[in-house]
């Protein structure tokens, strides 16, 4: 074949592929395998990630998170303005927005939804909008939020599931007398403001969504989103079965792929193995109280904690447990969390330093301690056996106690645990959520560890009101320095979200906060 | 009618059994560490929220008071709402239990269909090659974990050959049968092995009995001898074993339902235990206890029919 023909052919192929990449196709139902079913689809009263991660497909918020999870883009509101004193947020609603039943989305719906989200008597997420004092409306398009105090995270909070907009009249007209009863009957057949509508829900088996014909956003082809006719969520708890279903073509996507299978699926035909950046961090929490029960606790000694940190070969754990999928943490908050600070791994492996620190702390001969491990969880067992062996080299004899999750939570909440493994994911594109749980002692006592830093507490309180972005970044930088140096956690790794999709699936995103966004997803025929 | 009296006595005996199971379950779930609110809210929960929710669920009351409410609820037929799913327990059970019943029923049927003829083949060829092959195969089946067998069957017959769907549940009766074939086979494997061993031994015992020789001497046809004399008598102990195995089968359904993504009662129970969903655990325990008791009752009746001496 002469060069000219080859060139022409390549050009034609290139045009063909790029044309394919541009031309979205409409229609079809995407089948997605979830590891667990949702429990309760009310944005305010729900409690679990399994609910949160699909809610954004049913309900829209005023502002939406960008695909990288860090920025803001217009949602039901096209514009927003924070006043000079930082105490008022004025939002302009989009023209002609409608709920799935065709009724208009009014400022009154927004006012009612936001007040409900901020009510401390409702749900566990109200703290995210705890600064809201009042919400008023002005005309057909304007919503004004008055704040009790300046709140630098308020705009980010307006992207979070609990501030989703629901139809006030339809909700209030739902069966039941209390808010919870109404939420129950409303969420069985909800009227949506997001790209999809709940069609049917067979608890524990499947949830079917269809497109919201009245959705406001437009696709690349100029017609309303979503591209898909619907989504079928199938509940497939077993990892291996979920993957088999994808391989046999019975489903188009599967979440929570075990790290051990990622490489294999990267090579598999017809499968697009995605690793979406996430805010997920994996760590070990240590109880730092001087005594646990009536026994002295060596972990209360900062040097001991540092020694254990240096003695932990995190890179090895990343290779063994996550099969190289994870990366080392550079701060207690993930690198996908806004205001994260840090460019090098915390506590690089250094056995000599660890031994010296143990000696300095007066534990040259080591000690015995224990770690709670979630029974049956291969990742946790892998981590536990690795650190057991690694800490053995500095004389620490580690007893692994396998328990079920509620038992572990009980010991954790009671502060009677010694060490436990844990993972965290942000729900809001702001560092205030993770800091309030990890650092700020009044929330849950720094992960129930008993750790407390007056300076960090003060920094957190100040940062909650600071509207000068540079000053706030500085406060977070200091907080991270304090916590990373002496905090009660041993950082292990951060990991992306492994999602395996059929090559036919385009435009699906899982943002770093975990939300599955199907609004612009489509299926190649 | 001695058989009717026997059935009546057995039904009466079931009542204290169920009552005992109820009390024990009620106490046991409350002895488990952790409470529903913490399990539901997870690690991030703050104390105020945990207390608020537990109070709303009435779990801040003394245990005896909780038990009184629970007993009252059972007698009025209202088992309350699931704490996690916020749906009536009765509704959840009535949706999930039939799935498990169908799965275990199918498994039991497959086990019988496999075990009965093969036991005859093995017993009548005692010590020969067919006997060795059948026994060897079942020995392997018996020693393999259910989840592993399930995954192997899924990989071969569903993912590779595409004869069956990879898990899930159907839209109508025949679709359900189609979906449940692999999981039921998985579940049937160890049961059929147990039944086979028992029935084979029983047949060998019966074949040599005097009354079989007598039947043969009378000139009865071999098929009549086999079905009316050998099978009927050999089945007596196997029926008992089969009845007792239903409990084990229900236990195995828990794993099978998870592997095959079947929304049955077994998976509901596991989820309820992890979520400390007390009303669901209690409701399901009652339902399963009734089911197992009913199976035992049925077993006894069949046994009494096969061997009238049992009634006396």
Short mmCIF file of C-alpha atoms in Angstrom, two decimals, chain B:
data_model
loop_
_atom_site.label_atom_id
_atom_site.label_comp_id
_atom_site.label_asym_id
_atom_site.label_seq_id
_atom_site.Cartn_x
_atom_site.Cartn_y
_atom_site.Cartn_z
CA UNK B 1 -58.23 -41.77 63.59
CA UNK B 2 -54.90 -42.13 65.34
CA UNK B 3 -53.11 -40.09 62.64
CA UNK B 4 -55.32 -37.02 63.22
CA UNK B 5 -54.73 -37.18 66.96
CA UNK B 6 -51.03 -37.45 66.29
CA UNK B 7 -51.07 -34.37 64.06
CA UNK B 8 -53.03 -32.43 66.68
CA UNK B 9 -50.54 -33.34 69.41
CA UNK B 10 -47.63 -32.32 67.19
CA UNK B 11 -49.23 -28.95 66.37
CA UNK B 12 -49.69 -28.26 70.08
CA UNK B 13 -46.04 -29.12 70.72
CA UNK B 14 -45.02 -26.50 68.16
CA UNK B 15 -46.51 -23.62 70.17
CA UNK B 16 -44.07 -23.68 73.13
CA UNK B 17 -41.19 -24.19 70.69
CA UNK B 18 -42.08 -21.03 68.78
CA UNK B 19 -42.62 -19.09 72.03
CA UNK B 20 -39.21 -20.19 73.25
CA UNK B 21 -37.53 -19.17 69.98
CA UNK B 22 -39.24 -15.78 70.20
CA UNK B 23 -37.96 -15.05 73.70
CA UNK B 24 -34.45 -16.25 72.91
CA UNK B 25 -34.27 -14.19 69.69
CA UNK B 26 -35.57 -11.10 71.45
CA UNK B 27 -32.93 -11.40 74.15
CA UNK B 28 -30.10 -12.40 71.80
CA UNK B 29 -30.50 -9.48 69.40
CA UNK B 30 -30.42 -7.11 72.33
CA UNK B 31 -27.32 -8.75 73.73
CA UNK B 32 -25.48 -8.08 70.46
CA UNK B 33 -23.14 -5.12 70.73
CA UNK B 34 -24.30 -2.00 68.91
CA UNK B 35 -27.74 -0.54 68.42
CA UNK B 36 -29.89 0.18 65.35
CA UNK B 37 -29.27 3.92 65.34
CA UNK B 38 -25.48 3.57 65.40
CA UNK B 39 -25.59 0.83 62.78
CA UNK B 40 -27.78 2.99 60.58
CA UNK B 41 -25.99 6.29 61.03
CA UNK B 42 -22.52 4.80 60.81
CA UNK B 43 -19.28 6.04 62.22
CA UNK B 44 -20.02 9.71 61.70
CA UNK B 45 -23.06 9.82 63.96
CA UNK B 46 -23.02 12.29 66.79
CA UNK B 47 -24.41 11.20 70.17
CA UNK B 48 -27.46 13.45 70.02
CA UNK B 49 -28.65 11.86 66.77
CA UNK B 50 -28.10 8.32 68.04
CA UNK B 51 -30.05 9.04 71.22
CA UNK B 52 -32.83 10.81 69.33
CA UNK B 53 -33.34 7.90 66.96
CA UNK B 54 -33.10 5.18 69.60
CA UNK B 55 -35.66 7.08 71.69
CA UNK B 56 -37.95 7.33 68.68
CA UNK B 57 -37.69 3.57 68.21
CA UNK B 58 -38.56 3.01 71.86
CA UNK B 59 -35.16 1.45 72.51
CA UNK B 60 -34.48 3.73 75.46
CA UNK B 61 -37.15 1.88 77.45
CA UNK B 62 -36.27 -0.98 79.82
CA UNK B 63 -35.92 -4.36 78.10
CA UNK B 64 -38.98 -5.96 79.83
CA UNK B 65 -41.15 -3.05 78.65
CA UNK B 66 -39.80 -3.50 75.12
CA UNK B 67 -40.61 -7.19 75.36
CA UNK B 68 -44.21 -6.46 76.39
CA UNK B 69 -44.67 -4.18 73.38
CA UNK B 70 -43.11 -6.80 71.16
CA UNK B 71 -45.36 -9.60 72.47
CA UNK B 72 -48.41 -7.41 72.01
CA UNK B 73 -47.30 -6.63 68.48
CA UNK B 74 -46.85 -10.32 67.66
CA UNK B 75 -50.33 -11.18 68.92
CA UNK B 76 -51.93 -8.38 66.96
CA UNK B 77 -50.04 -9.53 63.87
CA UNK B 78 -48.19 -6.23 63.55
CA UNK B 79 -44.46 -6.83 63.45
CA UNK B 80 -43.64 -3.15 63.10
CA UNK B 81 -41.55 -1.35 60.52
CA UNK B 82 -38.03 -2.09 59.39
CA UNK B 83 -35.71 0.44 60.97
CA UNK B 84 -33.45 0.73 57.93
CA UNK B 85 -35.89 0.33 55.04
CA UNK B 86 -38.79 2.01 56.86
CA UNK B 87 -41.22 -0.54 55.39
CA UNK B 88 -43.61 -2.84 57.28
CA UNK B 89 -41.84 -6.05 58.33
CA UNK B 90 -44.83 -8.13 57.19
CA UNK B 91 -44.56 -6.63 53.72
CA UNK B 92 -40.81 -7.29 53.56
CA UNK B 93 -41.22 -10.89 54.68
CA UNK B 94 -44.13 -11.58 52.37
CA UNK B 95 -42.06 -10.31 49.47
CA UNK B 96 -38.78 -12.02 50.35
CA UNK B 97 -39.81 -15.31 51.92
CA UNK B 98 -41.57 -16.75 48.83
CA UNK B 99 -38.33 -16.24 46.90
CA UNK B 100 -36.40 -18.26 49.46
CA UNK B 101 -39.16 -20.87 49.57
CA UNK B 102 -39.03 -21.26 45.85
CA UNK B 103 -35.24 -21.51 45.92
CA UNK B 104 -35.14 -24.07 48.72
CA UNK B 105 -38.14 -25.93 47.31
CA UNK B 106 -36.45 -26.21 43.96
CA UNK B 107 -33.21 -27.25 45.61
CA UNK B 108 -35.01 -29.93 47.64
CA UNK B 109 -36.72 -31.22 44.51
CA UNK B 110 -33.49 -31.32 42.52
CA UNK B 111 -31.76 -33.07 45.42
CA UNK B 112 -34.48 -35.73 45.55
CA UNK B 113 -34.59 -36.20 41.80
CA UNK B 114 -30.85 -36.72 41.78
CA UNK B 115 -30.44 -38.68 44.99
CA UNK B 116 -33.25 -41.26 44.72
CA UNK B 117 -32.40 -42.84 41.35
CA UNK B 118 -28.67 -42.60 41.91
CA UNK B 119 -28.97 -44.26 45.34
CA UNK B 120 -30.68 -47.19 43.66
CA UNK B 121 -28.01 -47.43 40.99
CA UNK B 122 -25.27 -47.23 43.62
CA UNK B 123 -26.93 -49.64 46.04
CA UNK B 124 -27.78 -52.24 43.44
CA UNK B 125 -24.22 -52.10 42.08
CA UNK B 126 -22.68 -52.11 45.50
CA UNK B 127 -18.88 -52.14 45.30
CA UNK B 128 -18.92 -51.84 41.53
CA UNK B 129 -17.75 -49.04 39.27
CA UNK B 130 -21.07 -47.09 39.13
CA UNK B 131 -21.21 -47.15 42.93
CA UNK B 132 -17.65 -45.82 43.21
CA UNK B 133 -18.21 -43.07 40.65
CA UNK B 134 -21.49 -41.87 42.16
CA UNK B 135 -20.15 -41.91 45.70
CA UNK B 136 -16.90 -40.21 44.69
CA UNK B 137 -18.69 -37.43 42.85
CA UNK B 138 -20.95 -36.70 45.77
CA UNK B 139 -18.06 -36.79 48.19
CA UNK B 140 -16.49 -33.94 46.23
CA UNK B 141 -19.83 -32.10 46.17
CA UNK B 142 -20.16 -32.45 49.89
CA UNK B 143 -16.71 -31.13 50.65
CA UNK B 144 -16.85 -28.00 48.48
CA UNK B 145 -18.05 -24.71 49.99
CA UNK B 146 -21.40 -23.47 48.66
CA UNK B 147 -20.09 -20.08 47.52
CA UNK B 148 -17.32 -21.73 45.54
CA UNK B 149 -19.62 -24.17 43.79
CA UNK B 150 -21.92 -21.24 43.04
CA UNK B 151 -19.15 -19.20 41.47
CA UNK B 152 -17.91 -22.12 39.40
CA UNK B 153 -21.41 -22.83 38.06
CA UNK B 154 -21.89 -19.11 37.34
CA UNK B 155 -18.61 -18.83 35.50
CA UNK B 156 -19.16 -21.93 33.36
CA UNK B 157 -22.90 -22.07 32.67
CA UNK B 158 -23.79 -18.39 32.87
CA UNK B 159 -20.80 -16.28 31.91
CA UNK B 160 -19.07 -18.66 29.45
CA UNK B 161 -21.82 -20.80 27.93
CA UNK B 162 -24.59 -18.23 28.55
CA UNK B 163 -27.18 -20.93 29.17
CA UNK B 164 -28.45 -19.20 32.27
CA UNK B 165 -28.51 -15.64 33.57
CA UNK B 166 -25.80 -14.58 36.03
CA UNK B 167 -27.94 -14.26 39.13
CA UNK B 168 -30.94 -12.07 39.73
CA UNK B 169 -34.59 -12.97 39.86
CA UNK B 170 -37.24 -13.31 37.19
CA UNK B 171 -40.31 -11.40 36.15
CA UNK B 172 -42.79 -14.31 36.20
CA UNK B 173 -43.01 -17.89 37.41
CA UNK B 174 -41.17 -19.56 34.53
CA UNK B 175 -38.59 -16.80 34.41
CA UNK B 176 -38.06 -17.33 38.14
CA UNK B 177 -37.51 -21.06 37.56
CA UNK B 178 -34.99 -20.23 34.86
CA UNK B 179 -33.16 -17.76 37.09
CA UNK B 180 -33.20 -20.09 40.07
CA UNK B 181 -31.94 -23.18 38.31
CA UNK B 182 -28.22 -22.61 38.94
CA UNK B 183 -28.57 -21.41 42.53
CA UNK B 184 -30.97 -24.25 43.35
CA UNK B 185 -28.54 -26.74 41.85
CA UNK B 186 -25.74 -25.23 43.93
CA UNK B 187 -27.82 -25.54 47.05
CA UNK B 188 -29.01 -29.06 46.13
CA UNK B 189 -25.53 -30.44 45.70
CA UNK B 190 -24.60 -31.06 49.32
CA UNK B 191 -28.15 -32.08 50.27
CA UNK B 192 -28.31 -34.67 47.53
CA UNK B 193 -24.97 -36.04 48.70
CA UNK B 194 -26.25 -36.41 52.25
CA UNK B 195 -29.50 -38.01 51.09
CA UNK B 196 -27.68 -40.29 48.70
CA UNK B 197 -25.39 -41.68 51.37
CA UNK B 198 -28.29 -42.34 53.69
CA UNK B 199 -30.65 -43.78 51.10
CA UNK B 200 -27.99 -46.00 49.55
CA UNK B 201 -27.21 -47.53 52.94
CA UNK B 202 -30.92 -47.94 53.70
CA UNK B 203 -31.60 -49.63 50.36
CA UNK B 204 -28.72 -52.04 50.90
CA UNK B 205 -30.19 -52.85 54.31
CA UNK B 206 -33.72 -53.34 52.99
CA UNK B 207 -32.81 -55.32 49.90
CA UNK B 208 -31.46 -58.08 52.10
CA UNK B 209 -34.50 -58.13 54.40
CA UNK B 210 -36.71 -61.21 54.75
CA UNK B 211 -39.87 -59.52 53.51
CA UNK B 212 -38.15 -58.61 50.24
CA UNK B 213 -37.09 -62.20 49.79
CA UNK B 214 -40.66 -63.20 50.58
CA UNK B 215 -42.02 -60.76 47.99
CA UNK B 216 -39.64 -62.13 45.46
CA UNK B 217 -40.66 -65.69 46.34
CA UNK B 218 -44.31 -64.67 45.83
CA UNK B 219 -43.28 -63.82 42.27
CA UNK B 220 -43.86 -60.03 42.41
CA UNK B 221 -42.31 -58.07 39.61
CA UNK B 222 -38.96 -56.43 40.35
CA UNK B 223 -40.33 -52.89 39.85
CA UNK B 224 -43.16 -53.45 42.29
CA UNK B 225 -40.74 -54.85 44.84
CA UNK B 226 -38.42 -51.90 44.41
CA UNK B 227 -41.06 -49.17 44.72
CA UNK B 228 -43.55 -50.69 47.18
CA UNK B 229 -41.23 -52.59 49.46
CA UNK B 230 -37.68 -51.38 49.12
CA UNK B 231 -38.19 -47.66 48.48
CA UNK B 232 -41.01 -47.22 50.97
CA UNK B 233 -39.05 -48.81 53.80
CA UNK B 234 -35.72 -47.31 52.87
CA UNK B 235 -37.30 -43.86 52.78
CA UNK B 236 -38.32 -43.87 56.45
CA UNK B 237 -34.98 -42.70 57.80
CA UNK B 238 -34.28 -40.57 54.72
CA UNK B 239 -37.51 -38.63 55.18
CA UNK B 240 -36.42 -37.70 58.70
CA UNK B 241 -33.05 -36.66 57.43
CA UNK B 242 -34.64 -34.71 54.61
CA UNK B 243 -36.91 -32.85 57.03
CA UNK B 244 -34.03 -32.00 59.30
CA UNK B 245 -32.01 -30.81 56.31
CA UNK B 246 -34.54 -28.10 55.47
CA UNK B 247 -33.07 -25.96 58.26
CA UNK B 248 -29.60 -26.44 56.80
CA UNK B 249 -30.96 -25.67 53.35
CA UNK B 250 -32.38 -22.37 54.60
CA UNK B 251 -28.99 -21.60 56.13
CA UNK B 252 -27.28 -22.37 52.82
CA UNK B 253 -29.78 -20.09 51.07
CA UNK B 254 -28.19 -17.11 52.84
CA UNK B 255 -24.89 -17.61 51.00
CA UNK B 256 -26.49 -18.73 47.74
CA UNK B 257 -28.74 -15.69 47.67
CA UNK B 258 -25.77 -13.39 48.12
CA UNK B 259 -23.65 -15.04 45.42
CA UNK B 260 -26.52 -15.18 42.93
CA UNK B 261 -27.97 -11.75 43.80
CA UNK B 262 -31.36 -13.21 44.70
CA UNK B 263 -33.54 -10.94 46.82
CA UNK B 264 -34.63 -13.61 49.28
CA UNK B 265 -35.22 -13.86 53.01
CA UNK B 266 -31.71 -15.14 53.66
CA UNK B 267 -30.11 -12.00 52.35
CA UNK B 268 -32.68 -9.89 54.14
CA UNK B 269 -31.71 -11.59 57.40
CA UNK B 270 -28.01 -10.92 56.89
CA UNK B 271 -28.66 -7.27 56.04
CA UNK B 272 -30.96 -6.97 59.08
CA UNK B 273 -28.33 -8.44 61.40
CA UNK B 274 -25.63 -6.10 60.10
CA UNK B 275 -28.00 -3.16 60.45
CA UNK B 276 -29.23 -4.32 63.88
CA UNK B 277 -32.69 -4.01 62.40
CA UNK B 278 -34.44 -5.60 65.41
CA UNK B 279 -38.00 -5.75 64.00
CA UNK B 280 -36.83 -7.46 60.81
CA UNK B 281 -34.62 -9.97 62.67
CA UNK B 282 -37.49 -10.81 65.02
CA UNK B 283 -40.10 -11.02 62.31
CA UNK B 284 -37.97 -13.20 60.10
CA UNK B 285 -37.06 -15.47 62.99
CA UNK B 286 -40.73 -16.05 63.72
CA UNK B 287 -41.45 -16.73 60.06
CA UNK B 288 -38.50 -19.10 59.68
CA UNK B 289 -39.24 -20.85 62.97
CA UNK B 290 -42.81 -21.43 61.84
CA UNK B 291 -41.57 -22.70 58.52
CA UNK B 292 -39.08 -25.13 60.04
CA UNK B 293 -41.64 -26.33 62.60
CA UNK B 294 -44.12 -26.87 59.81
CA UNK B 295 -41.53 -28.86 57.86
CA UNK B 296 -40.81 -31.03 60.88
CA UNK B 297 -44.52 -31.58 61.33
CA UNK B 298 -44.89 -32.56 57.72
CA UNK B 299 -41.89 -34.88 58.03
CA UNK B 300 -43.47 -36.58 61.01
CA UNK B 301 -46.75 -37.00 59.18
CA UNK B 302 -45.06 -38.52 56.14
CA UNK B 303 -43.07 -40.76 58.40
CA UNK B 304 -46.22 -41.81 60.23
CA UNK B 305 -47.80 -42.61 56.90
CA UNK B 306 -44.80 -44.62 55.76
CA UNK B 307 -44.44 -46.39 59.08
CA UNK B 308 -47.70 -46.51 61.09
CA UNK B 309 -45.81 -47.72 64.17
CA UNK B 310 -44.64 -44.10 64.71
CA UNK B 311 -48.18 -42.97 65.62
CA UNK B 312 -48.52 -45.36 68.47
#
